[in-house]
Coordinates of C-alpha atoms in Angstrom, one line a residue:
Chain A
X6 CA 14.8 113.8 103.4
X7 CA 18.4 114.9 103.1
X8 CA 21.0 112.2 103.8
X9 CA 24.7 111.9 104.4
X10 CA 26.4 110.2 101.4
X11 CA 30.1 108.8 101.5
X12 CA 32.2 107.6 98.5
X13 CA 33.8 105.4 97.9
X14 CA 31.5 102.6 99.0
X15 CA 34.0 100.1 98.9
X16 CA 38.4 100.9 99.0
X17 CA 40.6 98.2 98.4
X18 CA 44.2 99.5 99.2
X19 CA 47.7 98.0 99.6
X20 CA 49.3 98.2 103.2
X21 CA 51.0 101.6 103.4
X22 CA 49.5 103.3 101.2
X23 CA 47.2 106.6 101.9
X24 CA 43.2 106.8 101.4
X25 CA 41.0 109.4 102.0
X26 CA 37.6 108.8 102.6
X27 CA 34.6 111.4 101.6
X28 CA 31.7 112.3 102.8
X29 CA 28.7 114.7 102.4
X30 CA 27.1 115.9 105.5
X31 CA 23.8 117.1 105.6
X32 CA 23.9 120.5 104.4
X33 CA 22.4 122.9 107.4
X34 CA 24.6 120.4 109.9
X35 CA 27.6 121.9 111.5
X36 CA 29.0 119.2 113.6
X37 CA 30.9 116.1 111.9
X38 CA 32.2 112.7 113.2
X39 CA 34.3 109.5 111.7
X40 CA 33.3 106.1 113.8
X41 CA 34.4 102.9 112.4
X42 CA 33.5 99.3 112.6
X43 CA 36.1 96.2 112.5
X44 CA 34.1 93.4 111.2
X45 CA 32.4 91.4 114.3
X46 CA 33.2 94.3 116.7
X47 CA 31.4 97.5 117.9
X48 CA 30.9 100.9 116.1
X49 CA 33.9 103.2 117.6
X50 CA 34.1 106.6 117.9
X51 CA 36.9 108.2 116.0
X52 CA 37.0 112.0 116.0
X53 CA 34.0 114.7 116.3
X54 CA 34.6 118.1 114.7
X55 CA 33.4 121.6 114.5
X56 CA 34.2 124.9 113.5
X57 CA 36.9 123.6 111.4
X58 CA 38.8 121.9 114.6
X59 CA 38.8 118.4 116.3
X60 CA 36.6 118.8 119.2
X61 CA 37.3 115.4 120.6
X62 CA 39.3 112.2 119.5
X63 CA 39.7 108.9 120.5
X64 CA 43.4 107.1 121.3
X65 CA 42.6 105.4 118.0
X66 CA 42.8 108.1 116.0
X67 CA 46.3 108.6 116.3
X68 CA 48.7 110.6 113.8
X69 CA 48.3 108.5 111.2
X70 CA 44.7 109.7 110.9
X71 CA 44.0 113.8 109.7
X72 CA 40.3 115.1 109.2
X73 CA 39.4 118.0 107.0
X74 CA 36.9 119.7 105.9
X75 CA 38.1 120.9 102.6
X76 CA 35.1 122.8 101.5
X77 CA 31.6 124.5 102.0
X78 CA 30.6 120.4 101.9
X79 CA 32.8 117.7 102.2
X80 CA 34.3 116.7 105.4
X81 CA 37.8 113.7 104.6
X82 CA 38.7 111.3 106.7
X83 CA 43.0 110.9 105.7
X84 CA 45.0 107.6 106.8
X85 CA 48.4 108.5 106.0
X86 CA 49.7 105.1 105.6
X87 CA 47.4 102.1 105.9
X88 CA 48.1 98.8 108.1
X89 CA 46.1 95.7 107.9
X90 CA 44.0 96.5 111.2
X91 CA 42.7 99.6 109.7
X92 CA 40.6 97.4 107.5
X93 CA 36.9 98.1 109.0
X94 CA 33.7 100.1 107.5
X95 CA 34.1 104.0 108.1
X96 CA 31.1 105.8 108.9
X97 CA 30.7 109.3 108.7
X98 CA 28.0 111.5 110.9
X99 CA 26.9 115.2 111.2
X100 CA 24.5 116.8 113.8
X101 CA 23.1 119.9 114.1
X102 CA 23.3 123.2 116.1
X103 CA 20.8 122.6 119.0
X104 CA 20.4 118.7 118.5
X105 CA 24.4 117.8 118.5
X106 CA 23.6 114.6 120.3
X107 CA 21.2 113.1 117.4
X108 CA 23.5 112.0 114.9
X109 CA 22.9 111.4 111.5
X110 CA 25.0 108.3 109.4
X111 CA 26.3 107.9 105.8
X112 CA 26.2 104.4 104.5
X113 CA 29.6 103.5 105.1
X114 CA 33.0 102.9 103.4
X115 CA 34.3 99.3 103.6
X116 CA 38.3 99.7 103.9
X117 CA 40.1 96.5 103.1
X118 CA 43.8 96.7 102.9
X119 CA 45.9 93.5 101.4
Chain B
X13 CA 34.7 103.9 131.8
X14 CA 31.3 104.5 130.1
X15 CA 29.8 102.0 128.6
X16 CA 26.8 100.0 126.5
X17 CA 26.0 96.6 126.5
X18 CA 23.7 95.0 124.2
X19 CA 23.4 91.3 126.2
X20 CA 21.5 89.8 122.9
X21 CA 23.6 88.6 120.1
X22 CA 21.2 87.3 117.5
X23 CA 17.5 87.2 118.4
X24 CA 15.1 85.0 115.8
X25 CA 11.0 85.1 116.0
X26 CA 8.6 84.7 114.3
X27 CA 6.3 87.4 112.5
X28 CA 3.3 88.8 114.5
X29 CA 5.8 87.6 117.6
X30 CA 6.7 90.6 120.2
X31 CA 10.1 91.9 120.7
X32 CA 12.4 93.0 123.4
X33 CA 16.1 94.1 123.0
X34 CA 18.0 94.6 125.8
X35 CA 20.6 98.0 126.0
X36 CA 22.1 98.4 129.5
X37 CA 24.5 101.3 130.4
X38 CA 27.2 102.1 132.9
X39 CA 27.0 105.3 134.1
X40 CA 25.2 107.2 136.7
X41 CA 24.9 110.8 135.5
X42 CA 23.1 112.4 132.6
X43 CA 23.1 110.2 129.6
X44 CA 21.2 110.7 126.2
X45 CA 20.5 107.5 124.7
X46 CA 19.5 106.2 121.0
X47 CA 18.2 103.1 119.1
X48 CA 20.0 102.7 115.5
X49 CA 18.7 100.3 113.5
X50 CA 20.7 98.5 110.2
X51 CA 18.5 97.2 107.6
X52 CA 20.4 95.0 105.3
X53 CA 22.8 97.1 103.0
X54 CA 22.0 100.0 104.0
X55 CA 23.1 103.0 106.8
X56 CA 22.3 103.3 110.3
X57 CA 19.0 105.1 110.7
X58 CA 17.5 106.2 114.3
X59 CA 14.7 104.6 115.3
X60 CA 14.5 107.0 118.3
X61 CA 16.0 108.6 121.2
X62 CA 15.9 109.7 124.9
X63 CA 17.1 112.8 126.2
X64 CA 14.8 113.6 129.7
X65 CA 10.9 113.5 130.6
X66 CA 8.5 110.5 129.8
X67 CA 10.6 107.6 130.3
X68 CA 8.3 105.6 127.3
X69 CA 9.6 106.9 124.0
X70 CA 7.7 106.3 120.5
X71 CA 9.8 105.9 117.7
X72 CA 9.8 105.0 113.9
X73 CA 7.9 101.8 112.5
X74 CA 6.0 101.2 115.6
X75 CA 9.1 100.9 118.0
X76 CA 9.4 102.1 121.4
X77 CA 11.9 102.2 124.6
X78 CA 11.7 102.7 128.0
X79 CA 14.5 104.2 130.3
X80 CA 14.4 102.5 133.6
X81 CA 17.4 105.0 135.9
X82 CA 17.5 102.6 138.7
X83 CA 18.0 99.4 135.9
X84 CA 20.5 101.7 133.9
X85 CA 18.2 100.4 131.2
X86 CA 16.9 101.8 127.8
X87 CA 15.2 98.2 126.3
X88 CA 13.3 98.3 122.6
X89 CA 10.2 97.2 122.3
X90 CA 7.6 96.4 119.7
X91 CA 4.5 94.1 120.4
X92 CA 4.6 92.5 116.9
X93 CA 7.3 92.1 114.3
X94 CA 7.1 91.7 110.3
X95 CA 9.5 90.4 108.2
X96 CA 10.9 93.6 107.3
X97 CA 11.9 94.2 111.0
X98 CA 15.1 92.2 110.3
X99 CA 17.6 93.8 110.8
X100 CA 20.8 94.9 113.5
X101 CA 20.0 96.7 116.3
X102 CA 22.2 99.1 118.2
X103 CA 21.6 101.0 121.3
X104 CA 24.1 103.8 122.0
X105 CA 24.4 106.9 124.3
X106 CA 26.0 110.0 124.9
X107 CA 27.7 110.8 128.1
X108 CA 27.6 114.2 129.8
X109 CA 30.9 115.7 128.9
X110 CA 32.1 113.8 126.3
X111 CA 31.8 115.7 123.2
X112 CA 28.9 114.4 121.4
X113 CA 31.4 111.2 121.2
X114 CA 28.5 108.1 120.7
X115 CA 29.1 105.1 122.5
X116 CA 27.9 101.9 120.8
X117 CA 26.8 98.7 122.2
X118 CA 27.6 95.2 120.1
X119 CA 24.4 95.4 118.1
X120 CA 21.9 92.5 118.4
X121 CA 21.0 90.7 114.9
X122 CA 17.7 90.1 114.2
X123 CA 15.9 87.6 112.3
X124 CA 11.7 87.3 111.6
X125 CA 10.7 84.1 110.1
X126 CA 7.5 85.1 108.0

């Protein structure tokens, strides 16, 4: 059954710094979402995307935060320069034509940043 | 604001106990709603969803829900739990209008005793 995959499983990163976090949607999918989780709080809703534009965004994702789909597979998540509260697992998601509401989730990237 | 609500935090029982999770949401127009579940370690996998029609919906690994309108409710259900049932628990929906954007509730923990 294909799956979404996301490296790296685990970033450490000073504050201020920039990470990108990868992920492989499933291949035939064509919509593509960020949600993350601070530990001991809900899964949020970052940013959904399609046709290589944002389609919707939430007032977290603000301009420290870029998306991009770089090629015929991956799909980034950028945060151009870290703080503490960005520490939280990232999960990425993908849907497909038809079914955009049943979406499918990577294992996760745990962000920590010192 | 839309909105989920899972009002269990941690739920323990026993194996070969039965099971009820309660998901609540806030919102009176057309809502698409989904059970995630977390096995230890790894990624959020759907157990099952609701879009319209029968209000009783089978999922994975013997689960089911039912979506009660006039409760706002969409509760999981199985009538008897393993051990490997332990787990996090999310219910989550999507709004009309809003972009395939999920909406999480806190997740409810829980814990069989074999």
């Amino acid at each position: 059954e294909p799956e979404v995959t996301q490296t790296p499983s685990h970033q450490v990163t000073q504050m201020g710094q920039e990470v990108i976090l990868r992920c492989v949607p499933i291949s035939n999918h064509l919509y593509f979402y960020w949600y993350r989780q601070i530990l001991g709080q809900k899964v949020e809703f970052l940013v959904s995307f399609y046709n290589n534009e944002i389609s919707e965004k939430s007032e977290i994702f603000d301009d420290q935060f870029s998306v991009e789909r770089p090629d015929g597979s991956n799909f980034t998540l950028k945060i151009r320069s870290t703080k503490l509260e960005d520490s939280a697992m990232y999960f990425c998601a993908s849907s497909r034509q038809g079914d955009t509401d049943t979406q499918y989730f990577g294992p996760g990237t745990r962000l920590t940043v010192l | 604001a839309q909105s989920v609500s899972q009002h269990n935090h941690h739920v323990i029982l026993s194996e070969a106990a039965s099971l009820e999770l309660g998901c609540n949401y806030s919102y009176g127009g057309t809502v698409n709603l989904f059970w995630y579940v977390q096995y230890p370690g790894q990624h959020l996998q759907l157990l099952l969803k609701y879009f319209s029609g029968d209000p009783l919906v089978k999922g994975i690994k013997g689960f089911e829900a039912e979506f009660i309108k006039s409760k706002f409710s969409f509760n999981l259900r199985k009538p008897s739990v393993q051990w490997s049932d332990t787990a996090e628990y999310f219910c989550a929906g999507v709004f009309y209008n809003q972009g395939g954007k999920l909406i999480f509730g806190q997740g409810t923990e829980l814990s069989v005793k074999p």
